[in-house]
Amino acid sequence: MSAGHTEVTAPEPVVSCDDDCGIRDVLDRLGDRWSVLVVVQLAAGALRFNALQRSLEGVSQRMLTLTVRRLERDGLVRRTVYPTVPPQVEYELTALGHSLTHLVKGLADWSLANRPQIAAARAEWDEEKAQQAGMPS
Amino acid sequence: MSAGHTEVTAPEPVVSCDDDCGIRDVLDRLGDRWSVLVVVQLAAGALRFNALQRSLEGVSQRMLTLTVRRLERDGLVRRTVYPTVPPQVEYELTALGHSLTHLVKGLADWSLANRPQIAAARAEWDEEKAQQAGMPS
DNA sequence: CAGCATCCGGGAAGATACTG
DNA sequence: CAGTATCTTCCCGGATGCTG
């Protein structure tokens, strides 16, 4: 907990508010590696923990748990435990979660549509930088 | 790429592809703390470096530089240098950057509209967890 | 099968000082 | 004014081992 924090300043409110407001909450969730992918996967239907993990193939158990917990906490995902002999837990999107799917879809469409442009921009940028680095004189 | 992986199971291609594909690129940019805020600020019009920094109020010089460089590399932001006596650099959104603004707007609207629901879900979740922790017997 | 606890490494973000 | 360089700190994400 960093006991040695000399927290003197109570700085300014950071950006106007119509800039972030509640966006940060969403962005933070969108920003981490797995949340979006989980939402996308779940958009197709409910999945059990292992099935979910397998469908992502690359996520660790820990990360999946954390991700899914956060989504549950935010009311985007419902977690249902069936008290069977081998424990069985199902995850599914809530209505809120589904509504977010549309936005993610929009994001996907955009990035898909503009990927070439971004790639081109990057290539150009890298080239310029390479030139400037190669012959500075 | 994990050379020491005892990869027994020729895994699957990681999510279908229409899940991430190019989304990761966008998400990575959207995920970091400042990119979105910079885009939003620039959506209102071109700004010089210091003006931009001031409008964000909380970003360090370093972070702003890095953020803006990445956005420039991706072709979302155009950087114009005026060779005046006191160096003057203007940042403005490109057409590509402007098109992203719409999505960000959608995100903002969504998070604004659903903030109460998220807050409620969190409160409920926290409450349940508190109970379970308080009287486990 | 589902999930938690713990340890660890790497990259991102911040603060500061210096340059053109 | 705009930007780089350097150092430090922090948190995300991964790996492992244990429980119910």
Coordinates of C-alpha atoms (C1' of nucleotides) in Angstrom, one line a residue:
Chain A
M1 CA 0.0 0.0 0.0
S2 CA 2.9 2.4 -0.4
A3 CA 3.1 3.7 3.1
G4 CA 5.6 6.3 2.1
H5 CA 3.2 8.2 -0.1
T6 CA 3.5 11.9 0.5
E7 CA 0.0 12.7 -0.9
V8 CA 0.2 16.4 -0.7
T9 CA -1.7 17.7 -3.7
A10 CA -5.4 17.3 -4.3
P11 CA -4.9 18.2 -7.9
E12 CA -7.5 19.2 -10.4
P13 CA -10.6 17.2 -11.5
V14 CA -8.9 15.9 -14.7
V15 CA -10.6 16.6 -18.0
S16 CA -13.9 18.3 -18.2
C17 CA -16.1 15.2 -17.5
D18 CA -18.0 15.0 -20.7
D19 CA -14.7 13.5 -21.8
D20 CA -14.7 10.5 -19.6
C21 CA -17.6 10.6 -17.2
G22 CA -18.5 6.9 -17.3
I23 CA -16.5 6.0 -20.3
R24 CA -13.5 5.1 -18.3
D25 CA -15.4 2.3 -16.6
V26 CA -16.3 0.8 -20.0
L27 CA -12.9 1.5 -21.5
D28 CA -11.1 -0.2 -18.7
R29 CA -13.2 -3.3 -19.3
L30 CA -12.7 -3.0 -23.0
G31 CA -9.0 -2.4 -22.6
D32 CA -8.0 -5.5 -20.8
R33 CA -7.1 -8.5 -23.0
W34 CA -10.0 -10.8 -22.5
S35 CA -13.2 -9.1 -21.5
V36 CA -14.2 -8.3 -25.1
L37 CA -13.4 -11.8 -26.3
V38 CA -15.4 -13.3 -23.5
V39 CA -18.4 -11.1 -24.3
V40 CA -18.1 -12.1 -28.0
Q41 CA -17.9 -15.7 -27.2
L42 CA -20.8 -15.6 -24.8
A43 CA -22.8 -13.6 -27.3
A44 CA -23.2 -16.9 -29.2
G45 CA -24.7 -18.6 -26.2
A46 CA -24.0 -19.8 -22.6
L47 CA -20.8 -21.6 -21.9
R48 CA -19.3 -23.5 -19.0
F49 CA -16.0 -22.4 -17.6
N50 CA -13.9 -25.0 -19.3
A51 CA -15.7 -24.5 -22.6
L52 CA -15.2 -20.8 -22.3
Q53 CA -11.5 -21.3 -21.6
R54 CA -11.1 -23.7 -24.5
S55 CA -12.9 -21.3 -26.9
L56 CA -10.4 -18.6 -26.0
E57 CA -7.4 -20.9 -26.1
G58 CA -4.7 -18.7 -24.7
V59 CA -6.2 -17.4 -21.6
S60 CA -5.1 -18.7 -18.3
Q61 CA -7.4 -20.0 -15.7
R62 CA -6.7 -17.1 -13.4
M63 CA -7.3 -14.5 -16.0
L64 CA -10.5 -16.0 -17.2
T65 CA -11.7 -16.1 -13.6
L66 CA -10.8 -12.5 -13.0
T67 CA -12.3 -11.4 -16.2
V68 CA -15.5 -13.2 -15.8
R69 CA -15.8 -12.0 -12.2
R70 CA -15.4 -8.4 -13.2
L71 CA -18.0 -8.8 -15.9
E72 CA -20.3 -10.5 -13.5
R73 CA -19.8 -7.7 -11.0
D74 CA -20.7 -5.1 -13.7
G75 CA -23.8 -7.0 -14.5
L76 CA -22.8 -7.9 -18.0
V77 CA -22.6 -11.6 -17.3
R78 CA -24.7 -14.0 -15.2
R79 CA -23.1 -16.8 -13.4
T80 CA -25.2 -19.9 -12.7
V81 CA -24.0 -22.7 -10.5
Y82 CA -25.6 -26.1 -10.8
P83 CA -25.0 -28.0 -7.5
T84 CA -24.2 -31.3 -9.3
V85 CA -21.6 -33.8 -8.3
P86 CA -19.0 -32.4 -10.6
P87 CA -19.5 -28.7 -10.1
Q88 CA -21.0 -27.1 -13.2
V89 CA -21.1 -23.4 -13.8
E90 CA -22.6 -21.7 -16.7
Y91 CA -21.9 -18.2 -17.9
E92 CA -24.2 -16.2 -20.1
L93 CA -24.7 -12.6 -21.1
T94 CA -27.3 -10.5 -19.4
A95 CA -29.4 -8.1 -21.4
L96 CA -26.9 -5.4 -20.5
G97 CA -24.1 -7.6 -21.8
H98 CA -26.0 -8.2 -25.0
S99 CA -26.5 -4.5 -25.6
L100 CA -22.7 -4.1 -25.3
T101 CA -22.3 -6.7 -28.0
H102 CA -23.6 -4.3 -30.6
L103 CA -21.0 -1.7 -29.8
V104 CA -18.3 -4.3 -29.9
K105 CA -19.6 -5.4 -33.3
G106 CA -19.3 -1.8 -34.5
L107 CA -15.8 -1.7 -33.3
A108 CA -15.0 -4.9 -35.1
D109 CA -16.6 -3.7 -38.3
W110 CA -14.6 -0.5 -38.1
S111 CA -11.3 -2.1 -37.5
L112 CA -12.0 -4.6 -40.2
A113 CA -12.9 -1.9 -42.6
N114 CA -10.0 0.3 -41.8
R115 CA -7.3 -2.2 -41.2
P116 CA -5.7 -1.7 -44.6
Q117 CA -5.5 2.1 -44.0
I118 CA -4.0 1.6 -40.6
A119 CA -1.5 -0.8 -41.9
A120 CA -0.6 1.6 -44.7
A121 CA -0.2 4.5 -42.3
R122 CA 2.0 2.4 -40.1
A123 CA 4.1 1.3 -43.1
E124 CA 4.5 4.8 -44.2
W125 CA 5.4 6.1 -40.8
D126 CA 7.9 3.3 -40.2
E127 CA 9.5 4.1 -43.5
E128 CA 9.9 7.7 -42.8
K129 CA 11.4 7.0 -39.4
A130 CA 13.8 4.5 -40.9
Q131 CA 15.0 7.1 -43.4
Q132 CA 15.5 9.7 -40.8
A133 CA 17.4 7.3 -38.7
G134 CA 19.4 5.9 -41.6
M135 CA 20.7 9.2 -43.1
P136 CA 20.6 11.9 -40.4
S137 CA 23.3 14.0 -42.1
Chain B
M1 CA 6.4 -17.2 -28.4
S2 CA 7.0 -19.5 -25.5
A3 CA 9.7 -21.7 -26.8
G4 CA 9.6 -24.0 -23.8
H5 CA 6.0 -24.8 -24.2
T6 CA 5.3 -28.5 -24.1
E7 CA 2.5 -27.9 -26.5
V8 CA 1.0 -31.4 -26.7
T9 CA -2.4 -30.4 -28.1
A10 CA -2.0 -28.7 -31.5
P11 CA -4.5 -26.1 -30.1
E12 CA -7.1 -24.4 -32.1
P13 CA -6.6 -21.1 -34.0
V14 CA -7.7 -19.1 -31.0
V15 CA -11.2 -17.7 -31.4
S16 CA -12.7 -17.8 -34.8
C17 CA -10.9 -14.7 -36.1
D18 CA -14.0 -12.7 -36.8
D19 CA -13.6 -12.2 -33.1
D20 CA -10.4 -10.4 -32.9
C21 CA -8.9 -10.2 -36.4
G22 CA -8.0 -6.6 -36.4
I23 CA -10.0 -5.7 -33.3
R24 CA -7.0 -6.1 -31.1
D25 CA -5.2 -3.3 -32.8
V26 CA -8.1 -0.9 -32.1
L27 CA -8.7 -2.2 -28.7
D28 CA -5.1 -1.8 -27.7
R29 CA -5.3 1.8 -28.7
L30 CA -8.7 2.3 -27.0
G31 CA -7.5 0.5 -24.0
D32 CA -4.6 2.7 -22.9
R33 CA -5.4 5.6 -20.7
W34 CA -5.0 8.6 -23.0
S35 CA -5.6 7.7 -26.6
V36 CA -9.4 8.0 -26.4
L37 CA -9.2 11.2 -24.5
V38 CA -6.8 12.7 -27.0
V39 CA -9.1 11.7 -29.9
V40 CA -12.1 13.2 -28.1
Q41 CA -10.2 16.5 -27.5
L42 CA -8.9 16.7 -31.0
A43 CA -12.4 16.0 -32.3
A44 CA -13.3 19.5 -31.3
G45 CA -10.5 20.9 -33.4
A46 CA -6.7 21.1 -33.9
L47 CA -4.5 21.7 -30.8
R48 CA -0.9 22.4 -30.1
F49 CA 1.1 20.2 -27.9
N50 CA 0.8 22.3 -24.7
A51 CA -2.8 23.1 -25.3
L52 CA -3.5 19.4 -25.7
Q53 CA -1.7 18.6 -22.5
R54 CA -3.5 21.3 -20.6
S55 CA -6.9 20.1 -21.9
L56 CA -6.1 16.7 -20.5
E57 CA -4.8 17.9 -17.2
G58 CA -3.2 14.9 -15.7
V59 CA -1.2 13.4 -18.5
S60 CA 2.6 13.6 -18.4
Q61 CA 4.6 15.1 -21.2
R62 CA 6.0 11.7 -21.9
M63 CA 2.7 9.9 -22.0
L64 CA 1.2 12.5 -24.2
T65 CA 4.1 12.2 -26.6
L66 CA 3.9 8.5 -26.8
T67 CA 0.2 8.5 -27.1
V68 CA 0.2 11.0 -29.9
R69 CA 3.0 9.3 -31.7
R70 CA 1.1 6.0 -31.7
L71 CA -2.0 7.7 -33.0
E72 CA 0.1 9.4 -35.7
R73 CA 1.6 6.1 -36.7
D74 CA -1.8 4.6 -37.0
G75 CA -2.9 7.4 -39.2
L76 CA -5.5 8.7 -36.8
V77 CA -3.8 11.9 -36.1
R78 CA -1.8 14.3 -38.3
R79 CA 1.1 16.2 -36.9
T80 CA 2.1 19.5 -38.5
V81 CA 5.3 21.2 -37.6
Y82 CA 5.5 25.0 -38.2
P83 CA 9.2 25.9 -38.4
T84 CA 8.8 29.1 -36.4
V85 CA 11.1 30.5 -33.9
P86 CA 9.4 29.0 -30.9
P87 CA 8.6 25.6 -32.3
Q88 CA 4.9 25.1 -32.9
V89 CA 3.3 21.8 -33.6
E90 CA -0.3 21.2 -34.3
Y91 CA -2.2 18.0 -33.9
E92 CA -5.5 17.3 -35.7
L93 CA -7.6 14.3 -36.5
T94 CA -7.4 12.7 -39.9
A95 CA -10.5 11.5 -41.7
L96 CA -9.8 8.1 -40.2
G97 CA -9.5 9.6 -36.8
H98 CA -12.8 11.4 -37.2
S99 CA -14.5 8.2 -38.2
L100 CA -13.4 6.6 -35.0
T101 CA -14.9 9.5 -33.1
H102 CA -18.4 8.2 -33.9
L103 CA -17.6 4.9 -32.3
V104 CA -16.2 6.5 -29.3
K105 CA -19.3 8.6 -29.1
G106 CA -21.4 5.4 -29.2
L107 CA -19.3 4.0 -26.4
A108 CA -19.8 7.2 -24.4
D109 CA -23.5 7.1 -24.9
W110 CA -23.8 3.5 -23.9
S111 CA -21.7 3.9 -20.8
L112 CA -23.6 7.0 -19.9
A113 CA -27.0 5.4 -20.4
N114 CA -26.1 2.2 -18.5
R115 CA -24.0 3.6 -15.8
P116 CA -26.8 3.4 -13.2
Q117 CA -27.3 -0.3 -14.1
I118 CA -23.6 -1.0 -13.8
A119 CA -23.4 0.8 -10.5
A120 CA -26.5 -1.1 -9.2
A121 CA -25.0 -4.4 -10.3
R122 CA -21.8 -3.6 -8.6
A123 CA -23.5 -2.6 -5.4
E124 CA -25.5 -5.8 -5.4
W125 CA -22.5 -7.9 -6.1
D126 CA -20.4 -6.2 -3.4
E127 CA -23.2 -6.7 -0.9
E128 CA -23.5 -10.4 -1.6
K129 CA -19.8 -10.8 -1.3
A130 CA -19.8 -8.9 1.9
Q131 CA -22.5 -11.2 3.4
Q132 CA -20.8 -14.3 2.4
A133 CA -17.6 -13.1 3.9
G134 CA -19.2 -11.9 7.0
M135 CA -21.1 -15.1 8.0
P136 CA -19.6 -18.0 6.3
S137 CA -21.0 -20.6 8.8
Chain C
dC1 C1' -14.6 -29.3 -13.0
dA2 C1' -14.3 -24.8 -11.1
dG3 C1' -11.8 -21.7 -8.5
dC4 C1' -8.6 -19.6 -5.2
dA5 C1' -3.7 -18.3 -3.3
dT6 C1' 0.8 -17.2 -4.2
dC7 C1' 5.0 -16.0 -6.6
dC8 C1' 7.2 -13.8 -10.5
dG9 C1' 8.5 -11.2 -14.8
dG10 C1' 7.6 -7.5 -18.2
dG11 C1' 5.6 -3.7 -19.9
dA12 C1' 3.0 0.4 -19.2
dA13 C1' 2.7 4.7 -16.8
dG14 C1' 4.7 8.5 -14.0
dA15 C1' 8.3 12.0 -12.4
dT16 C1' 12.3 14.5 -13.4
dA17 C1' 15.9 16.7 -15.9
dC18 C1' 17.9 18.1 -20.0
dT19 C1' 18.0 19.7 -25.3
dG20 C1' 16.9 22.2 -29.8
Chain D
dC1 C1' 7.4 25.3 -26.9
dA2 C1' 8.1 20.7 -28.0
dG3 C1' 10.4 16.7 -27.2
dT4 C1' 13.9 13.1 -25.6
dA5 C1' 16.4 10.4 -22.0
dT6 C1' 16.6 8.1 -17.8
dC7 C1' 15.0 6.1 -13.6
dT8 C1' 11.4 4.1 -10.8
dT9 C1' 7.1 2.2 -9.7
dC10 C1' 3.0 -0.3 -10.4
dC11 C1' -0.2 -3.5 -12.2
dC12 C1' -1.4 -6.8 -15.6
dG13 C1' -0.9 -11.3 -17.0
dG14 C1' 1.2 -16.0 -16.7
dA15 C1' 2.6 -20.3 -14.1
dT16 C1' 2.0 -23.4 -10.5
dG17 C1' -0.1 -25.9 -6.6
dC18 C1' -4.0 -26.8 -3.7
dT19 C1' -9.1 -27.2 -2.4
dG20 C1' -14.2 -28.5 -2.7

